[in-house]
mmCIF file of C-alpha atoms in Angstrom:
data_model
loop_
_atom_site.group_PDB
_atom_site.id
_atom_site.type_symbol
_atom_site.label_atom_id
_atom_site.label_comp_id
_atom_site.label_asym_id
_atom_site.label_seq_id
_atom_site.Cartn_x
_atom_site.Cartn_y
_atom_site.Cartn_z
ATOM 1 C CA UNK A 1 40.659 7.724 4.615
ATOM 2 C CA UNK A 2 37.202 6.441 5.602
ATOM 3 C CA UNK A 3 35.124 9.186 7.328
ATOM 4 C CA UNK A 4 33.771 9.361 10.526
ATOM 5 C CA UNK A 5 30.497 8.189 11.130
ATOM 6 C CA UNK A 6 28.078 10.634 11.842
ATOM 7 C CA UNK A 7 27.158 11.587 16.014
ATOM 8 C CA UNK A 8 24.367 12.652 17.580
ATOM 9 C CA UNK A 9 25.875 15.617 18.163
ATOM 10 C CA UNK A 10 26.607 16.591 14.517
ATOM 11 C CA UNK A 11 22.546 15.947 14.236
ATOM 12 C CA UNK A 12 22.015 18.262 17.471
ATOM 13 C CA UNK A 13 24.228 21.147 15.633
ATOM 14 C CA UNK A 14 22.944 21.056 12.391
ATOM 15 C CA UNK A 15 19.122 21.298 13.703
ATOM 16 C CA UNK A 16 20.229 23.677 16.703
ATOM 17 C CA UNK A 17 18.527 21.716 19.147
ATOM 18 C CA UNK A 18 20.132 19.771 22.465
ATOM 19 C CA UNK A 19 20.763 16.088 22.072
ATOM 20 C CA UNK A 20 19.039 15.651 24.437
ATOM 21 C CA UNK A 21 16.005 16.774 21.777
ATOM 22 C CA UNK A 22 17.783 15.014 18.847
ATOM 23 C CA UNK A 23 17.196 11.689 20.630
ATOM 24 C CA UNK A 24 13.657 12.094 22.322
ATOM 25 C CA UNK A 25 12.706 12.281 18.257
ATOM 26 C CA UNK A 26 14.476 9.474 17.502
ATOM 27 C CA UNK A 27 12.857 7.669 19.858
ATOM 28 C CA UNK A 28 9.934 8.847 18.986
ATOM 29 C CA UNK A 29 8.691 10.954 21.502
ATOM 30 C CA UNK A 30 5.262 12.525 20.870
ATOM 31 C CA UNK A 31 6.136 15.781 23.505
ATOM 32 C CA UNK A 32 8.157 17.359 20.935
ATOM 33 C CA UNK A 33 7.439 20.353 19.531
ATOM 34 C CA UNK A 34 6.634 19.819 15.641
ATOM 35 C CA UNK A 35 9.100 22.086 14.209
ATOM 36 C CA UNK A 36 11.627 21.138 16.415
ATOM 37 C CA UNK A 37 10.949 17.552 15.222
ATOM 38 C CA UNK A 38 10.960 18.399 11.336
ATOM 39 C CA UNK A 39 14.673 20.034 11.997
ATOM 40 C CA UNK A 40 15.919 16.684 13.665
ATOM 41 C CA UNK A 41 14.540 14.699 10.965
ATOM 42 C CA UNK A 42 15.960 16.970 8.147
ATOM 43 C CA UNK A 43 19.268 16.893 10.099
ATOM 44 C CA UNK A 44 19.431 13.188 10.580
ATOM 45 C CA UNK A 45 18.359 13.066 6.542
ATOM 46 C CA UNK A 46 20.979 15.434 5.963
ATOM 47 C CA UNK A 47 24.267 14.112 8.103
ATOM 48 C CA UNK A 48 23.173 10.477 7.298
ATOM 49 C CA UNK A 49 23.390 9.315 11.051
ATOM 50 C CA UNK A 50 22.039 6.256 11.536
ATOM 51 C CA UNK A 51 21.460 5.650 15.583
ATOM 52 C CA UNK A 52 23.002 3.231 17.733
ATOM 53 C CA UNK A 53 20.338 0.797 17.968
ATOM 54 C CA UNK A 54 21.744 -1.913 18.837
ATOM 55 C CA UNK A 55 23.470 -0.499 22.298
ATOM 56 C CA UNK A 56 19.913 0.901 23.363
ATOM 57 C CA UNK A 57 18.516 -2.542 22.236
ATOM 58 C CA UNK A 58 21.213 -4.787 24.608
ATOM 59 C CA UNK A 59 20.312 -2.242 27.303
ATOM 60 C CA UNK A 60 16.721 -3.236 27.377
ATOM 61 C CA UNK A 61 17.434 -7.107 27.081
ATOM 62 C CA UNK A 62 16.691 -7.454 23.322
ATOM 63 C CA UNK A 63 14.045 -7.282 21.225
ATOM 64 C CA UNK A 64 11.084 -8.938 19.531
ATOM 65 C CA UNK A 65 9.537 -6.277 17.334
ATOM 66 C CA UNK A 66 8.144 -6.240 13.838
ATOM 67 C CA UNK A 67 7.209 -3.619 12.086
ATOM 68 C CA UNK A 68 4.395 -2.349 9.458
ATOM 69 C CA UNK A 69 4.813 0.493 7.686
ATOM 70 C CA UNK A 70 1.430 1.152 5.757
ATOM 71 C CA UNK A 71 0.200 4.140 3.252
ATOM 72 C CA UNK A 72 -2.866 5.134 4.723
ATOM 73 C CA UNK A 73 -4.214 4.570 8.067
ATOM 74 C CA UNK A 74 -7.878 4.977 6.475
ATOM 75 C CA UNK A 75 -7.659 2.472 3.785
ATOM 76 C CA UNK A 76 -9.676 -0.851 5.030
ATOM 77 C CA UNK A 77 -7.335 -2.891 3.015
ATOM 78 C CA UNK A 78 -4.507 -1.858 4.560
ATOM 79 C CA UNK A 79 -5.966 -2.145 8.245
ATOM 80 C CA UNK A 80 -6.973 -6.020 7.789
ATOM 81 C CA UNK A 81 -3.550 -6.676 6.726
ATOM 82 C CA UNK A 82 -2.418 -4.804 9.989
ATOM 83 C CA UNK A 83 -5.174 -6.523 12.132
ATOM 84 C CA UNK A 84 -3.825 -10.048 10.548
ATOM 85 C CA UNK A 85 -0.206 -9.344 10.860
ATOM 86 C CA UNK A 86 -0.578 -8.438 14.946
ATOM 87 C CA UNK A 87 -2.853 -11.626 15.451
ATOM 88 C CA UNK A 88 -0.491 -13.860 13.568
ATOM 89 C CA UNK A 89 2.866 -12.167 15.525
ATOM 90 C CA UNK A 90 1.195 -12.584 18.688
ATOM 91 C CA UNK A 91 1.190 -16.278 18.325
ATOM 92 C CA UNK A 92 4.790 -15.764 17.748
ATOM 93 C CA UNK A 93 5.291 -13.843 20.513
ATOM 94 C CA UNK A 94 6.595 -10.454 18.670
ATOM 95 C CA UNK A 95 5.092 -7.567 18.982
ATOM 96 C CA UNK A 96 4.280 -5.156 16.074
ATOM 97 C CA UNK A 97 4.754 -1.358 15.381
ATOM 98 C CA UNK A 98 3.047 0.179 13.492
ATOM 99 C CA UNK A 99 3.584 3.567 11.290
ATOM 100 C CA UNK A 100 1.867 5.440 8.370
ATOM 101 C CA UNK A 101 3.739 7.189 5.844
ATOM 102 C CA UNK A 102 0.586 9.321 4.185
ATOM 103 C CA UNK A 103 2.468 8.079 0.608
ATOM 104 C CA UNK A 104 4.926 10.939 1.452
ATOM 105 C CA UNK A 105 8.341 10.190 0.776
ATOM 106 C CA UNK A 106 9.486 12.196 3.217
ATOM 107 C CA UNK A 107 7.553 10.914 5.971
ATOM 108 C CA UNK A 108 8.472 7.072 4.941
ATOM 109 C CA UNK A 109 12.299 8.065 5.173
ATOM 110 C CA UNK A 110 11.508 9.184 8.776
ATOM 111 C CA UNK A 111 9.773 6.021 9.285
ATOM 112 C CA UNK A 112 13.047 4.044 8.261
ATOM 113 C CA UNK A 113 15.298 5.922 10.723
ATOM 114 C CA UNK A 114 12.986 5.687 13.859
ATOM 115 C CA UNK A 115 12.765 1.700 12.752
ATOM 116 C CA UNK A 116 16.576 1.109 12.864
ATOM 117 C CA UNK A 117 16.648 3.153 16.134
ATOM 118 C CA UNK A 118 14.029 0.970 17.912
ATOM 119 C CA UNK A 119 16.218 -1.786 16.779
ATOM 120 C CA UNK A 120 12.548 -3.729 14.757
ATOM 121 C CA UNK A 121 13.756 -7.257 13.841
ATOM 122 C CA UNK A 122 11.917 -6.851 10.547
ATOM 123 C CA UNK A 123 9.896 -4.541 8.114
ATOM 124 C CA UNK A 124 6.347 -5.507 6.472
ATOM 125 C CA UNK A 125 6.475 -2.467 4.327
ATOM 126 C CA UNK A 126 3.911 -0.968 1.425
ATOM 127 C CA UNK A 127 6.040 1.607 0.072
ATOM 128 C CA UNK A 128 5.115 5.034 -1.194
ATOM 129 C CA UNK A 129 6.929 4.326 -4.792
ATOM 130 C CA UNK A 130 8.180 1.520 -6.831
ATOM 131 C CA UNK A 131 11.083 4.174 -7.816
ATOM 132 C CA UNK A 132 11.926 6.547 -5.173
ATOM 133 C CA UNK A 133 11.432 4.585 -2.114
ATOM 134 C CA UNK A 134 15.063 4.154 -0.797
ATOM 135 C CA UNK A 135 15.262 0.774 1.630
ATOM 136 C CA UNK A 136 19.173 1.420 1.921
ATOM 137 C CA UNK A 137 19.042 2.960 5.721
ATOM 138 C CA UNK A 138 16.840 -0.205 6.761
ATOM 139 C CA UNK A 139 19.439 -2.383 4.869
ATOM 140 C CA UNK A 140 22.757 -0.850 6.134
ATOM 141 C CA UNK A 141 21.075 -1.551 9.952
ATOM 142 C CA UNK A 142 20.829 -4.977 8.463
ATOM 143 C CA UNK A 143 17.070 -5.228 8.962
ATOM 144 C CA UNK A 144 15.156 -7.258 6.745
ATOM 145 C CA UNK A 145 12.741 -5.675 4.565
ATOM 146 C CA UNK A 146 9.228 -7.717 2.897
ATOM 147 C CA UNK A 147 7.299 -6.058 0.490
ATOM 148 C CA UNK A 148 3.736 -6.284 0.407
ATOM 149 C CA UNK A 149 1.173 -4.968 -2.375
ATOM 150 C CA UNK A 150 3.456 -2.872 -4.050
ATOM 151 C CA UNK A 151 6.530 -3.627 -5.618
ATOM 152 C CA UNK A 152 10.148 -1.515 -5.581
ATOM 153 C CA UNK A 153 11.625 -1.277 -9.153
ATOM 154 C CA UNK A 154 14.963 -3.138 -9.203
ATOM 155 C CA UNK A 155 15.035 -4.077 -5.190
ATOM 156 C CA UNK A 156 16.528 -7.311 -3.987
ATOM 157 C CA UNK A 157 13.523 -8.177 -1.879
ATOM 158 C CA UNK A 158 10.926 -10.714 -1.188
ATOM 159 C CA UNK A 159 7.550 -9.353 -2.363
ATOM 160 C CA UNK A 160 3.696 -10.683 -1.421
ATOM 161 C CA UNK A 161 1.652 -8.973 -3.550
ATOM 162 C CA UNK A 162 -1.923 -9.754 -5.519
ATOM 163 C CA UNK A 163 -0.862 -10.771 -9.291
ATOM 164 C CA UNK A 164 -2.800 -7.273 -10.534
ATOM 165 C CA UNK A 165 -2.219 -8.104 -14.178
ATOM 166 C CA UNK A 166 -4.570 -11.126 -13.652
ATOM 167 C CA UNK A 167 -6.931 -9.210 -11.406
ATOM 168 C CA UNK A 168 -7.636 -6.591 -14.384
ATOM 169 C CA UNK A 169 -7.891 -9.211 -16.549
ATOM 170 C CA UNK A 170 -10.545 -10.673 -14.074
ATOM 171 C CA UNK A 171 -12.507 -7.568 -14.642
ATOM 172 C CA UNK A 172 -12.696 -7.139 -18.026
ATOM 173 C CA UNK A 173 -13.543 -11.092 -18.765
ATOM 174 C CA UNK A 174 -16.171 -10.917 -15.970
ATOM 175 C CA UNK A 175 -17.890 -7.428 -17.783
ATOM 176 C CA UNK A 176 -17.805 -8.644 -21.113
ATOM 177 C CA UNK A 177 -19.504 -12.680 -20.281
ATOM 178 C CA UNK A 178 -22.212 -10.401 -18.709
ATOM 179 C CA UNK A 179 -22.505 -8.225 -22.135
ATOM 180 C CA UNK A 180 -21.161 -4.919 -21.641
ATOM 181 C CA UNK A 181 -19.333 -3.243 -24.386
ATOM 182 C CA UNK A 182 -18.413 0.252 -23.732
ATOM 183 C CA UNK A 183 -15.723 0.254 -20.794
ATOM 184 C CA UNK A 184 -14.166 2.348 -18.578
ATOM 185 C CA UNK A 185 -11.864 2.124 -16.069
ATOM 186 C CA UNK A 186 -11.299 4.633 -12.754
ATOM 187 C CA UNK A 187 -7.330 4.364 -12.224
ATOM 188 C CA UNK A 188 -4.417 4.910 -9.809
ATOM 189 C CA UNK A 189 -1.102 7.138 -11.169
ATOM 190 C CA UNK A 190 0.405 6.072 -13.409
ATOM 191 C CA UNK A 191 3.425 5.434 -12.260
ATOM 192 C CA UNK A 192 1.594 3.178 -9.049
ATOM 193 C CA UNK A 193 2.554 -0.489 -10.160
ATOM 194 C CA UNK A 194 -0.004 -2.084 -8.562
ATOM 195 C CA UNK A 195 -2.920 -0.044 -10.206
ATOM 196 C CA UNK A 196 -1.226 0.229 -13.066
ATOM 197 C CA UNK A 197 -0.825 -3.272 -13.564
ATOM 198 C CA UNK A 198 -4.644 -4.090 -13.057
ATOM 199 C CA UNK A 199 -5.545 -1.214 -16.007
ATOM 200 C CA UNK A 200 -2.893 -2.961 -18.107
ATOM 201 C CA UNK A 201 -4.906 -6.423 -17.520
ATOM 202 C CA UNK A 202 -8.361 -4.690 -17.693
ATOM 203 C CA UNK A 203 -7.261 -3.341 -21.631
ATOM 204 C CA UNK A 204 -5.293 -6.460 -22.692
ATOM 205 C CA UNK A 205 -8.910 -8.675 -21.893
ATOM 206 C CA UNK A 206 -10.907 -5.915 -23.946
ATOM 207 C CA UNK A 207 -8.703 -6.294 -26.761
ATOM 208 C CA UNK A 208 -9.107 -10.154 -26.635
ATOM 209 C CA UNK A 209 -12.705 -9.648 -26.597
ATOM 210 C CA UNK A 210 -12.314 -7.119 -30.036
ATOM 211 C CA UNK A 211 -13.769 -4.133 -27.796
ATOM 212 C CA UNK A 212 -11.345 -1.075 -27.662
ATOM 213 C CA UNK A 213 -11.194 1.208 -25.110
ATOM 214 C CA UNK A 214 -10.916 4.996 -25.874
ATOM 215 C CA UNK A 215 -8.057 7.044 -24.024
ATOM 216 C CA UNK A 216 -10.821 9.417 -22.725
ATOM 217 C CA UNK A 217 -12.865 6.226 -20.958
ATOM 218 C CA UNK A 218 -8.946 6.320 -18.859
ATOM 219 C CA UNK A 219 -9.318 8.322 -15.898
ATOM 220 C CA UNK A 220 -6.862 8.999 -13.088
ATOM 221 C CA UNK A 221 -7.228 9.891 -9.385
ATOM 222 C CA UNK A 222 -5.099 9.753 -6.169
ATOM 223 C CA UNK A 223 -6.583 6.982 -4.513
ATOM 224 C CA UNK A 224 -8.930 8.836 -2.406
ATOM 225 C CA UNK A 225 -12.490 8.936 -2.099
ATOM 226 C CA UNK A 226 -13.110 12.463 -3.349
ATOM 227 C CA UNK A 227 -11.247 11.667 -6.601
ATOM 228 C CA UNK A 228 -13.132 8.551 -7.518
ATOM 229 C CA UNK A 229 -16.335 10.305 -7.090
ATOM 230 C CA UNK A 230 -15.056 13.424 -9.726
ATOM 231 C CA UNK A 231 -14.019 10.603 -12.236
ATOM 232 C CA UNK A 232 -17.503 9.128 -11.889
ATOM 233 C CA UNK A 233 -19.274 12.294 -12.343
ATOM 234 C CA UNK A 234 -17.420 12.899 -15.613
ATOM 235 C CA UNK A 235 -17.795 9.570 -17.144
ATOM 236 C CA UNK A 236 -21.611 9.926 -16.142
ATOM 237 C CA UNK A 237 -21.665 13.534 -17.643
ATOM 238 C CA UNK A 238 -20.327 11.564 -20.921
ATOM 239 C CA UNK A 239 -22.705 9.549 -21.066
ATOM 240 C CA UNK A 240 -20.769 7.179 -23.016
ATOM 241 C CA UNK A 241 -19.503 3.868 -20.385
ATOM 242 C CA UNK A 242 -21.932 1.040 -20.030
ATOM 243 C CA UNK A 243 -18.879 -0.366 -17.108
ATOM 244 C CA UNK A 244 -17.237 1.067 -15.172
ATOM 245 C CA UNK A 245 -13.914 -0.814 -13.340
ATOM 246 C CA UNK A 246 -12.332 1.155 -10.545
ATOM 247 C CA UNK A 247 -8.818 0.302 -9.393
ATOM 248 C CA UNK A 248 -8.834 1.170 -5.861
ATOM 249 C CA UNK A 249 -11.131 0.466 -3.126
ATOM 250 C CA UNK A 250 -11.280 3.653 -2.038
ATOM 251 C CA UNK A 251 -11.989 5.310 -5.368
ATOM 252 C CA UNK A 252 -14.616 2.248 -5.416
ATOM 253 C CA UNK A 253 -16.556 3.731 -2.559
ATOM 254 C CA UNK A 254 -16.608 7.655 -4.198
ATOM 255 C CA UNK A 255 -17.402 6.129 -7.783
ATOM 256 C CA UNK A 256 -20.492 4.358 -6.103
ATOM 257 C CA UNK A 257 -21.380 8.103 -4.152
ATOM 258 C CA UNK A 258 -21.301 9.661 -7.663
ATOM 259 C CA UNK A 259 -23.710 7.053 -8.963
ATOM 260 C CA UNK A 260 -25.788 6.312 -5.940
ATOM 261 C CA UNK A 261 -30.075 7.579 -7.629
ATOM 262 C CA UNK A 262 -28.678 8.074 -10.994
ATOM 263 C CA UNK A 263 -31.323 5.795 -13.599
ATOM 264 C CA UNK A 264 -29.600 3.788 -16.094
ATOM 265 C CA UNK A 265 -25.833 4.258 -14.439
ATOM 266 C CA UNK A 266 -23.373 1.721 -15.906
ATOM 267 C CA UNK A 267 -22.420 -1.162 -14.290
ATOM 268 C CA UNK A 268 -19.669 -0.829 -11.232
ATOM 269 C CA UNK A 269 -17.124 -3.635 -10.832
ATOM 270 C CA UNK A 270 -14.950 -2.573 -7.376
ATOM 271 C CA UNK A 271 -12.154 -3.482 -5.705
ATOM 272 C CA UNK A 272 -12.048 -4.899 -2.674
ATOM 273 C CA UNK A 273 -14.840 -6.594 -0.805
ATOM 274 C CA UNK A 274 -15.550 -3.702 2.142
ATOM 275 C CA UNK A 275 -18.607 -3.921 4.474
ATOM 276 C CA UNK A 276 -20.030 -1.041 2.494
ATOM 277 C CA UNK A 277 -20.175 -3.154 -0.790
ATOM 278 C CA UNK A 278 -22.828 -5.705 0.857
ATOM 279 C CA UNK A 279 -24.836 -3.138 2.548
ATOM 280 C CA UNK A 280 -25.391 -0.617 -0.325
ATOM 281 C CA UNK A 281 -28.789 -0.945 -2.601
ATOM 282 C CA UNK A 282 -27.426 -1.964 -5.854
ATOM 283 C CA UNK A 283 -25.138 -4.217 -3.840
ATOM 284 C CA UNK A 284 -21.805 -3.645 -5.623
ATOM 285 C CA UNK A 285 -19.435 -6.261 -7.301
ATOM 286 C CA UNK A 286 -16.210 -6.602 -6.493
ATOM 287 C CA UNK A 287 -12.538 -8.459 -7.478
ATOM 288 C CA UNK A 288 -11.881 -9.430 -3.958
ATOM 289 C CA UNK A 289 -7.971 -9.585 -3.097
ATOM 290 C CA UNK A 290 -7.243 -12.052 -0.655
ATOM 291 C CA UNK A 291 -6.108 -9.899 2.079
ATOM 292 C CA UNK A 292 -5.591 -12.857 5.035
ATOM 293 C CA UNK A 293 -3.614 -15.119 2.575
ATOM 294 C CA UNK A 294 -1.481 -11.859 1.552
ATOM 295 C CA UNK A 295 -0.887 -11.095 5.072
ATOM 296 C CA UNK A 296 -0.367 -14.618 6.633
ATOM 297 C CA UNK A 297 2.197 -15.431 3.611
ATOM 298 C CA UNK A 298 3.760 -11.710 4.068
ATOM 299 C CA UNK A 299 4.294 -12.728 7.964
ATOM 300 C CA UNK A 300 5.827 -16.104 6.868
ATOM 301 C CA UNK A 301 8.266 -15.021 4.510
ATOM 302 C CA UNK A 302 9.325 -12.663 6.878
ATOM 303 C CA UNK A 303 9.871 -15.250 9.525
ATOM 304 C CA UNK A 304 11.843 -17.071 7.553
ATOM 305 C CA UNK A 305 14.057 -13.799 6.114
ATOM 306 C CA UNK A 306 14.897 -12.791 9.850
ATOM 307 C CA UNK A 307 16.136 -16.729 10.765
ATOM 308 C CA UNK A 308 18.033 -16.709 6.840
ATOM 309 C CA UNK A 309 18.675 -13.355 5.882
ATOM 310 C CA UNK A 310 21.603 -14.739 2.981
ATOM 311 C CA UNK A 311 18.615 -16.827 1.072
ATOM 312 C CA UNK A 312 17.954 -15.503 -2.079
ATOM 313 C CA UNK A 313 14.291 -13.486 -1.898
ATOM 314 C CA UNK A 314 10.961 -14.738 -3.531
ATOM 315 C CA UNK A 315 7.725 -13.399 -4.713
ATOM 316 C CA UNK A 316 4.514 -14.412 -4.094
ATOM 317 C CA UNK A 317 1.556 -13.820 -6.632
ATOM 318 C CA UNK A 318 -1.807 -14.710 -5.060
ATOM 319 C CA UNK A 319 -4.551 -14.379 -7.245
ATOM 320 C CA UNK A 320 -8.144 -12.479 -6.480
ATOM 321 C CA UNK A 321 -11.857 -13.258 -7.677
ATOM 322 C CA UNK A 322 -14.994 -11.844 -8.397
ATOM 323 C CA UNK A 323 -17.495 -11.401 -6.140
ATOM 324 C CA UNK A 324 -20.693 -10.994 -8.435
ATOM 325 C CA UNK A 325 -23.550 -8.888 -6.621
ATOM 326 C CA UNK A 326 -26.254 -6.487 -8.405
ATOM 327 C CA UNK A 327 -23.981 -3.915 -9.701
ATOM 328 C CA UNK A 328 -22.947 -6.193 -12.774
ATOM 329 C CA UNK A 329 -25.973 -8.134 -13.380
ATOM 330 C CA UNK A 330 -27.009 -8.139 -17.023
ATOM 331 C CA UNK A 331 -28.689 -5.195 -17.852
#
């Protein structure tokens, strides 16, 4: 016997609130006390209802809504693929939604439910984990799902992403023409594909070049700005690193506070081609990842997955460059 699919009422009972409550969070309502909210959410996580989108959506005439569903509101990166995603969905007359997840779990799960009750007609999504991120509540609302940047172990899903491996390679080949020998590299978690991939690339090219990298010239942050400038500070403290590579644009901009009026500081190769790269004094060298042709082809694919959703998916591997300024120049 098949069982009965989840109401809004079972929600409302489990979180003690009113329906009334269990569907102004749904819908996103910002009034709503923040406890009360985190109860609905855990209820809805915990019952498995999935809201009756499409009934609101026929009520309203339809919709023409994409949605992009981002890591961090603060990361430039992310924001230009926003910015180019609205001015390209424009043309196409949809409009675009779009949410944060704070690479929380949690918070991206939410993210999914409120999407299938506003009834989006597609997901650009950068997930918060190529393991854990779970697209199955977007994909039993039969809303189609693009990847971008980051990839989701094992998911049947089109994917735009940079091709890291050859970004890290990139690196390294650019460092050593210019004659550095003793690398180091400022890195993601481990377990973040896309960083991971570009330190994979940056040590392969080493190798090639018969210049080993020690395990303690490896350092690890969260992607913010604070941790980049910590790793800095202990690979200047070492004394040791002639290069320095940094994974992450945001890490980038900390590594470069950590070195900023420190004499004989190794070279910085960055990620990402931010205003604050040009501006700085060294100007800083970057492998630039091209963020409009990421977007534009991110937008297209999903086009094309909302009028086919039974084609097989695809990924798409664009490739970055370097953008030589003073920061690598011969020393």
């Amino acid at each position: 016997m098949v069982s009965p699919r989840p109401t809004i009422m079972d929600v409302a009972r489990t979180a003690g609130v009113s329906s009334a409550t269990v569907s102004r969070v749904i819908n996103g309502a910002s009034s709503v006390d923040k406890e009360l909210s985190r109860r609905v959410r855990a209820a809805v996580r915990s019952t498995g209802y999935v809201p009756n989108a499409m009934g609101r959506s026929l009520r309203r005439g339809g919709t023409s809504q994409i949605a992009v569903v981002a890591p961090d509101a603060e990361n430039p990166y992310f924001t230009q693929i926003i910015g180019e995603v609205e001015r390209i969905a424009r043309r196409d007359h949809y409009s675009v939604t779009v949410a944060h997840t704070e690479d929380d779990l949690d918070i991206e799960r939410d993210c999914f439910a409120q999407l299938v009750g506003r009834h989006v007609s597609g997901v650009l999504l950068v997930p918060v984990h190529s393991i854990h991120t779970d697209l199955s509540l977007l994909a039993d609302a039969g809303i189609p799902v693009v990847l971008v940047d980051r990839w989701i172990e094992g998911a049947g899903t089109d994917l735009v992403a940079t091709d890291n491996f050859d970004a890290g390679r990139q690196a390294a080949q650019h460092l050593v023409e210019r004659g550095f020998r003793a690398p180091a590299v400022l890195a993601g978690p481990a377990e973040l594909r896309t960083t991971e991939d570009r330190v994979r690339g940056y040590l392969s090219a080493w190798r090639e070049a018969g210049v080993g990298v020690e395990d303690s010239a490896i350092l690890r942050g969260d992607l913010h700005v604070e941790s980049g400038t910590a790793m800095m500070r202990r690979i200047l403290e070492a004394g040791e690193a002639d290069c320095v590579y940094v994974t992450n644009n945001r890490m980038s901009a900390g590594a470069f506070e950590a070195m900023r009026g420190v004499a004989d500081a190794p070279a910085l190769l960055a990620t990402d081609d931010d205003l604050w790269t040009r501006l700085v004094t060294p100007s800083v060298s970057v492998v630039h990842q091209p963020v409009q042709a990421t977007s534009r082809a991110a937008a297209r694919m999903l086009g094309l997955r909302i009028a086919n959703p039974d084609e097989e998916p695809s990924t798409t591997l664009l490739r970055s460059r370097i953008i030589e300024r003073e920061s690598t120049l011969p020393r």
